[in-house]
C-alpha positions as MATLAB code, in Angstrom:
seq = 'MNWEQLLSLKRFGDKNKRLRKEQNETRLGFEVDYDRIIFSSAFRSLQDKTQVIPLSKTDFVHTRLTHSLEVSVVGRSLGRLAGQKILEKHPHLKTIHGYQMNDFGAIVAAAALAHDIGNPPFGHSGEKAIGEYFSLGNGARFKEQLSPEEYQDLVKFEGNANGFRILTETRPGIQGGIRLSYATLGAFIKYPKESLPHKPTKNIGDKKFGVFQSEKAIFEEVAEELGLIKVRNDKNVAFARHPLAFLVEAADDICYTIIDFEDGINLGLINEEFALEYLINLVRNSINTSKYHSLTSTADRLSYLRALAINTLITEAVELFLANEEAILKGEFHEALFDKSSYEAQIKDIIKISVENIYQSEEVIDKEIAGYKMLSYLLDTYTKALLPEPAYVDSNFNKLVLQSIPKLQILEEDSVYESLMKICSYTASLTDGITVASFNKYRGYNI';
ca = [
      91.814   98.031  221.555;
      91.519   95.859  223.794;
      89.288   92.259  224.159;
      87.346   93.171  227.150;
      85.649   96.029  225.015;
      86.045   94.006  221.763;
      84.065   91.123  223.203;
      81.353   93.458  224.473;
      77.700   91.859  224.661;
      75.727   95.084  224.174;
      72.954   94.995  222.191;
      70.925   97.836  220.794;
      68.976   99.796  223.775;
      70.456   98.253  226.369;
      70.585  100.687  229.290;
      72.533   98.153  231.729;
      76.195   96.476  230.874;
      75.939   92.731  230.089;
      78.883   91.053  232.005;
      79.934   87.401  230.365;
      80.305   85.916  233.966;
      76.533   86.122  233.928;
      75.726   84.857  231.351;
      73.444   81.926  230.798;
      75.577   79.194  229.988;
      73.068   77.246  228.263;
      72.046   80.255  225.583;
      75.294   82.217  225.921;
      74.690   85.984  224.059;
      76.957   85.376  220.982;
      75.155   82.211  220.279;
      72.062   83.791  220.528;
      73.262   86.147  217.185;
      73.619   83.332  215.390;
      70.169   81.872  216.196;
      68.477   85.558  215.238;
      70.176   85.385  211.806;
      69.345   81.872  210.784;
      65.562   82.689  211.729;
      65.702   85.934  209.604;
      64.058   86.510  206.234;
      67.110   88.155  204.903;
      68.966   84.658  205.571;
      66.733   82.200  204.160;
      66.559   84.430  200.653;
      70.042   83.671  200.196;
      69.191   80.179  199.490;
      67.885   81.571  195.673;
      71.071   83.602  195.508;
      73.750   83.833  193.316;
      77.234   82.368  194.432;
      79.210   80.949  191.251;
      76.631   80.102  188.835;
      73.335   82.234  188.754;
      70.081   80.384  188.599;
      71.702   76.869  188.244;
      69.560   73.998  188.077;
      72.116   71.304  189.491;
      72.133   70.484  193.154;
      75.671   70.274  194.053;
      76.356   74.017  193.126;
      76.579   76.194  195.794;
      73.950   79.084  196.789;
      74.664   82.133  199.263;
      72.732   80.052  201.837;
      75.047   77.215  201.335;
      78.350   79.176  201.105;
      77.531   81.104  204.286;
      76.672   78.349  206.472;
      80.363   76.446  205.245;
      81.755   79.963  205.604;
      80.112   79.957  209.108;
      81.554   76.898  209.996;
      85.250   77.861  209.273;
      84.920   80.690  211.189;
      83.550   78.936  214.278;
      86.856   76.947  214.019;
      89.372   80.067  213.108;
      87.431   81.640  216.095;
      87.635   78.891  218.726;
      91.613   78.169  217.578;
      92.690   81.684  218.033;
      90.445   82.560  221.021;
      92.070   79.368  223.070;
      95.194   80.937  222.429;
      94.185   84.545  223.272;
      92.999   82.898  226.535;
      96.332   81.774  227.456;
      98.123   85.187  226.861;
      95.494   87.595  228.387;
      94.331   85.104  231.143;
      92.386   87.877  232.906;
      89.780   87.758  229.892;
      88.822   83.960  231.336;
      89.461   84.358  235.109;
      87.663   87.814  235.896;
      85.403   88.264  233.022;
      84.487   84.722  232.471;
      85.097   84.590  228.480;
      85.502   81.068  227.233;
      87.225   80.048  223.730;
      84.093   79.042  222.356;
      83.022   82.628  222.777;
      85.458   83.943  220.028;
      84.085   81.140  217.833;
      80.501   81.840  218.415;
      81.201   85.659  217.327;
      83.364   84.899  213.997;
      80.482   82.099  213.323;
      77.713   84.340  213.727;
      79.528   87.255  211.718;
      80.231   84.778  208.794;
      77.247   83.498  208.893;
      75.759   87.026  207.757;
      78.491   88.138  205.837;
      76.571   88.025  202.700;
      73.268   88.923  203.832;
      73.016   92.271  202.161;
      74.027   90.985  198.537;
      71.690   91.810  195.815;
      70.681   89.080  193.345;
      72.932   87.820  190.683;
      75.842   88.463  192.840;
      78.574   91.577  192.120;
      76.965   91.992  188.995;
      73.547   93.461  190.639;
      75.890   95.573  192.824;
      77.130   97.022  189.616;
      73.699   97.159  188.546;
      72.477   99.237  191.549;
      75.182  101.672  191.140;
      75.101  102.394  187.693;
      71.482  103.209  187.773;
      72.362  105.698  189.362;
      75.680  107.012  187.620;
      74.472  106.043  184.323;
      71.066  105.746  184.413;
      67.552  107.343  184.893;
      68.542  107.263  188.709;
      71.084  110.124  187.989;
      68.143  112.624  188.187;
      68.136  112.481  191.720;
      71.644  113.705  192.153;
      71.374  117.480  192.596;
      68.616  116.111  195.759;
      71.349  114.264  197.508;
      74.789  115.131  199.439;
      77.897  113.951  198.099;
      78.052  111.008  200.650;
      74.222  110.163  200.026;
      75.120  109.888  196.217;
      77.923  107.603  196.637;
      76.276  105.234  198.766;
      74.151  104.795  195.583;
      76.435  104.892  192.603;
      78.705  102.671  194.705;
      76.152  100.381  196.379;
      77.713   97.979  198.448;
      76.324   94.344  199.705;
      78.617   94.810  202.635;
      76.722   98.308  203.769;
      73.613   96.952  203.015;
      74.254   93.887  205.379;
      74.627   96.360  208.324;
      71.237   98.011  207.400;
      69.704   94.687  207.231;
      71.013   93.728  210.857;
      70.632   97.079  212.478;
      67.760   99.136  210.681;
      65.040  100.218  213.115;
      61.541  100.122  211.246;
      58.127  100.621  212.655;
      57.767   98.340  215.833;
      61.225   97.058  215.052;
      64.285   98.753  217.392;
      67.919   98.471  216.359;
      67.058   95.602  213.669;
      67.472   92.055  214.916;
      69.680   93.199  217.803;
      72.957   91.436  217.529;
      75.799   91.811  219.995;
      78.039   94.983  219.056;
      80.706   92.324  219.248;
      79.479   90.204  216.503;
      78.130   93.716  214.674;
      82.198   94.689  214.862;
      83.181   91.474  213.191;
      80.609   91.558  210.805;
      82.085   95.230  209.262;
      85.145   94.270  207.470;
      85.594   97.928  206.015;
      84.321   99.982  208.857;
      83.872  103.341  206.728;
      81.513  105.174  204.950;
      81.344  105.914  201.171;
      83.266  108.468  201.033;
      86.536  109.234  200.638;
      86.513  106.442  197.926;
      89.493  103.899  198.111;
      91.515  106.507  200.307;
      94.437  104.290  200.953;
      95.328  100.707  200.056;
      94.857   99.251  203.548;
      92.427   96.378  203.558;
      89.572   98.314  205.331;
      89.680  101.122  202.672;
      89.044   98.563  199.484;
      85.247   98.720  200.026;
      82.885  100.284  202.580;
      80.696   99.267  204.914;
      78.260  101.902  206.283;
      75.614  103.930  204.535;
      75.044  107.177  205.906;
      71.328  105.940  206.931;
      73.157  103.644  209.340;
      76.013  106.382  210.442;
      75.044  106.672  213.933;
      74.491  103.334  214.666;
      77.909  102.641  213.381;
      79.543  105.208  215.355;
      77.689  103.775  218.348;
      79.194   99.939  217.824;
      82.508  101.590  217.245;
      82.707  103.455  220.087;
      81.091  101.000  222.410;
      83.859   98.395  221.028;
      86.966  101.100  221.162;
      87.804  100.672  217.651;
      90.243  103.151  216.722;
      89.329  106.152  214.510;
      92.011  105.831  211.710;
      91.108  109.006  210.347;
      90.330  113.115  211.541;
      88.173  114.177  208.789;
      84.694  114.813  208.543;
      84.127  111.275  207.030;
      84.096  107.975  209.851;
      86.758  105.275  209.184;
      87.868  102.726  211.895;
      90.188  100.262  212.525;
      88.807   96.995  211.972;
      87.458   94.721  214.905;
      90.442   91.865  215.140;
      87.873   89.199  214.359;
      86.734   90.791  211.079;
      90.002   89.560  210.090;
      88.981   86.041  210.577;
      85.240   86.160  209.180;
      87.306   87.690  206.402;
      89.934   84.579  206.182;
      86.949   82.124  206.542;
      85.399   83.488  203.420;
      88.538   83.640  201.367;
      89.281   80.049  202.477;
      85.783   78.563  201.506;
      85.253   81.099  197.970;
      89.197   79.727  196.814;
      88.715   76.144  197.398;
      84.986   75.496  197.197;
      84.041   77.700  194.019;
      86.997   75.935  192.614;
      85.303   72.493  193.526;
      81.829   73.930  192.055;
      83.817   74.508  188.835;
      85.181   71.006  188.924;
      81.449   69.579  189.122;
      80.342   71.592  186.574;
      82.505   70.579  183.857;
      84.192   73.956  183.777;
      87.840   73.055  184.862;
      89.448   69.782  184.193;
      89.497   67.316  187.083;
      92.647   65.678  187.059;
      94.538   69.407  185.948;
      92.194   70.640  189.158;
      93.106   67.767  191.594;
      96.950   68.707  190.618;
      96.659   72.083  192.039;
      94.931   71.284  195.122;
      97.757   68.933  195.677;
     100.215   71.547  195.257;
      98.481   73.318  198.074;
      98.330   70.517  200.480;
     101.715   68.795  199.611;
     103.135   68.837  202.963;
     100.162   66.975  204.754;
      98.756   64.546  202.301;
      98.366   60.829  202.708;
      99.626   59.731  199.659;
      98.747   56.098  200.562;
      95.226   57.322  201.097;
      94.837   59.373  198.476;
      95.869   56.718  195.681;
      93.337   53.921  197.694;
      90.441   56.730  196.721;
      89.216   55.460  193.342;
      86.849   58.102  192.311;
      87.512   61.656  191.445;
      84.510   62.903  193.843;
      86.264   60.736  196.722;
      89.720   62.376  196.101;
      88.407   65.791  195.570;
      86.387   65.679  198.666;
      89.647   64.458  200.726;
      92.019   67.116  199.084;
      88.933   69.747  199.764;
      89.201   68.948  203.599;
      92.624   68.849  203.769;
      92.848   72.237  201.957;
      90.448   73.905  204.234;
      92.243   72.593  207.422;
      95.653   73.736  206.091;
      94.311   77.398  205.359;
      92.444   77.693  208.979;
      95.638   76.499  210.490;
      97.528   79.222  208.910;
      95.226   82.002  209.437;
      95.312   80.926  213.182;
      99.157   81.388  213.130;
      99.121   84.826  211.360;
      96.347   86.446  213.134;
      98.220   85.597  216.304;
     101.437   86.939  215.064;
     100.055   90.115  214.193;
      97.634   90.272  217.122;
      99.596   93.064  218.564;
      99.662   95.187  215.732;
      95.964   94.275  214.468;
      95.165   96.055  218.253;
      97.106   98.741  217.608;
      94.926   98.899  214.525;
      98.485   99.003  212.080;
      97.675   95.766  210.559;
      96.470   96.749  206.874;
      96.624   93.747  205.087;
      94.202   90.510  204.700;
      95.597   87.625  206.519;
      95.883   85.683  203.532;
      98.045   88.453  201.758;
     100.920   87.054  204.014;
     100.309   83.543  203.773;
     103.031   81.223  202.804;
     100.569   79.573  200.474;
      99.694   82.845  198.527;
     101.325   81.139  194.700;
      99.021   78.270  194.974;
      96.157   80.332  196.256;
      96.746   82.551  193.709;
      96.664   79.802  191.117;
      93.687   78.324  191.763;
      91.737   81.856  191.865;
      93.016   82.563  188.749;
      91.681   79.481  187.151;
      88.384   79.965  188.710;
      88.398   83.386  187.035;
      89.110   82.112  183.633;
      86.857   79.186  183.992;
      84.246   79.967  186.390;
      83.566   83.707  187.218;
      84.034   84.782  183.108;
      82.519   81.168  181.785;
      79.709   82.041  179.011;
      76.970   80.424  181.046;
      77.829   83.260  184.006;
      78.299   86.043  181.951;
      75.103   85.407  179.955;
      73.069   85.180  183.202;
      75.037   88.406  184.391;
      74.026   90.341  181.522;
      70.341   89.258  181.911;
      70.113   89.902  185.821;
      71.884   93.117  185.390;
      69.099   94.310  182.732;
      66.663   92.827  185.344;
      67.576   94.904  188.197;
      67.916   98.240  186.147;
      64.347   97.790  184.745;
      63.022   96.926  188.292;
      64.763   99.944  189.704;
      63.100  102.207  187.267;
      59.985  100.791  187.837;
      59.770  101.343  191.464;
      61.830  104.729  191.492;
      59.065  105.961  189.225;
      56.042  104.784  191.062;
      57.255  105.599  194.474;
      59.136  109.200  193.552;
      57.302  109.751  190.407;
      58.113  112.687  187.908;
      55.114  115.154  187.784;
      53.768  114.279  184.611;
      53.451  110.503  186.079;
      51.970  111.015  189.481;
      48.591  110.031  188.316;
      49.734  106.968  186.390;
      47.765  104.037  186.588;
      50.528  101.549  185.593;
      52.535  103.097  188.702;
      49.816  102.895  190.916;
      49.454   99.541  189.975;
      53.513   98.559  190.670;
      52.587  100.363  194.268;
      49.794   97.889  194.730;
      52.065   94.913  194.176;
      54.969   95.453  196.605;
      53.227   96.567  200.031;
      56.627   95.870  201.945;
      58.000   98.646  199.832;
      56.665  101.644  201.827;
      57.811  105.399  201.723;
      56.805  107.593  204.594;
      55.959  111.035  204.069;
      58.559  112.229  206.484;
      61.475  110.537  204.476;
      63.727  112.330  202.528;
      64.406  111.444  198.505;
      67.710  109.443  200.093;
      65.824  107.775  202.845;
      63.469  106.704  199.870;
      65.930  105.791  197.452;
      67.578  103.521  200.006;
      64.554  101.774  201.235;
      63.903  101.057  197.120;
      67.712   99.823  196.451;
      67.562   97.807  200.040;
      64.397   96.248  198.842;
      65.550   95.568  195.120;
      68.371   93.990  196.855;
      66.516   91.801  198.897;
      64.829   90.364  196.210;
      66.318   86.772  195.155;
      67.329   85.646  191.764;
      64.003   83.806  190.633;
      61.990   86.837  192.415;
      63.888   89.478  190.256;
      63.428   87.258  186.623;
      59.500   86.604  187.634;
      58.604   90.355  188.816;
      60.682   91.596  185.720;
      58.130   89.221  183.642;
      55.252   90.423  185.106;
      56.073   94.495  184.824;
      56.691   93.816  181.443;
      53.716   91.857  180.741;
      55.251   88.421  179.653;
      53.454   86.579  182.275;
      49.904   86.556  183.408;
];
């Protein structure tokens, strides 16, 4: 792979090549990507989607929206720092093509901003609810009408692939989704493969999948434009990651490691003094002890340690990225950057505590159970209304359901797979609060 291709400004439908040196410096293409994501309804819905605690009533707990904004800020710093060194190493990118350090930052920031845009309500429990509806629930009735790849898309429903769908989906009057640059789309796709084969290797790019069958054509077009390396020669599509996807992933890793931990402390799920010691272990080489001890409140100490920890991990992530740039460009780097971190032990300790005290806390589990049941019920309601079995075609309840969801329209020419993907994507677009309200409405609990 080469950086000139990887930094492509092309958008869906372009007939002519977009050149960086011809860009308007007051409104660069990669910055337009950021703006389009910010103003999208899918991004706004993240303000009522779970990051750590579903349906939390406290004002300091992160939602998917605040998490995404913070990941984007960290991603921008990662991209700029890496971009500065890449331009020094490959000066022709600047002198001949006009690329600047901030371009790298803008690409990573935009991709990071969108990284959770396809996640359903109630976090990863929501993904499982959708998948298991088709593997274990009433949705299994559609299996014989689908190809193996189409069925796998449903039973392993993936927020990352749904995000790519949201960003690129052509709808009546809207061609190519929100039409981001292909460089940003490439950086967004952490798992550049379709759903089958399932986890064929232990490579980081095979951990999940990043594209549904419905978006396979645009995915291949993006990969070809960017010069991504095809990694398998079988009929199923898979490519090496866009290099900047490693920085998007690192930004996410930094934020959920440090900031979810901070949420756990603020919620009283993790002992404050105990937690501060773990953060001190991470920043021991950079902490100003006199400044730290001058801070009198736990909140101020926590804020100071959080900033130091994020800065420490940003610095190391960039160092790891640059040290492995050649292998990354050859498609031969198969780990997350922090898998090679010198702070791996400290990061694992923090994540372990977060898992035990936050993600597996009674409050989280209880709400995820409720969310799982609600999403399963809504999927059943929507599929029965939109794809009814013969005995229920004239059901008045189903007709009323259809009137209640005008945004969810199945076209005559849609296949069963396309119809089911629309239902799943619509269900995934619901916020936590709207999921609860819809469930209560269809069950007759609210008038």
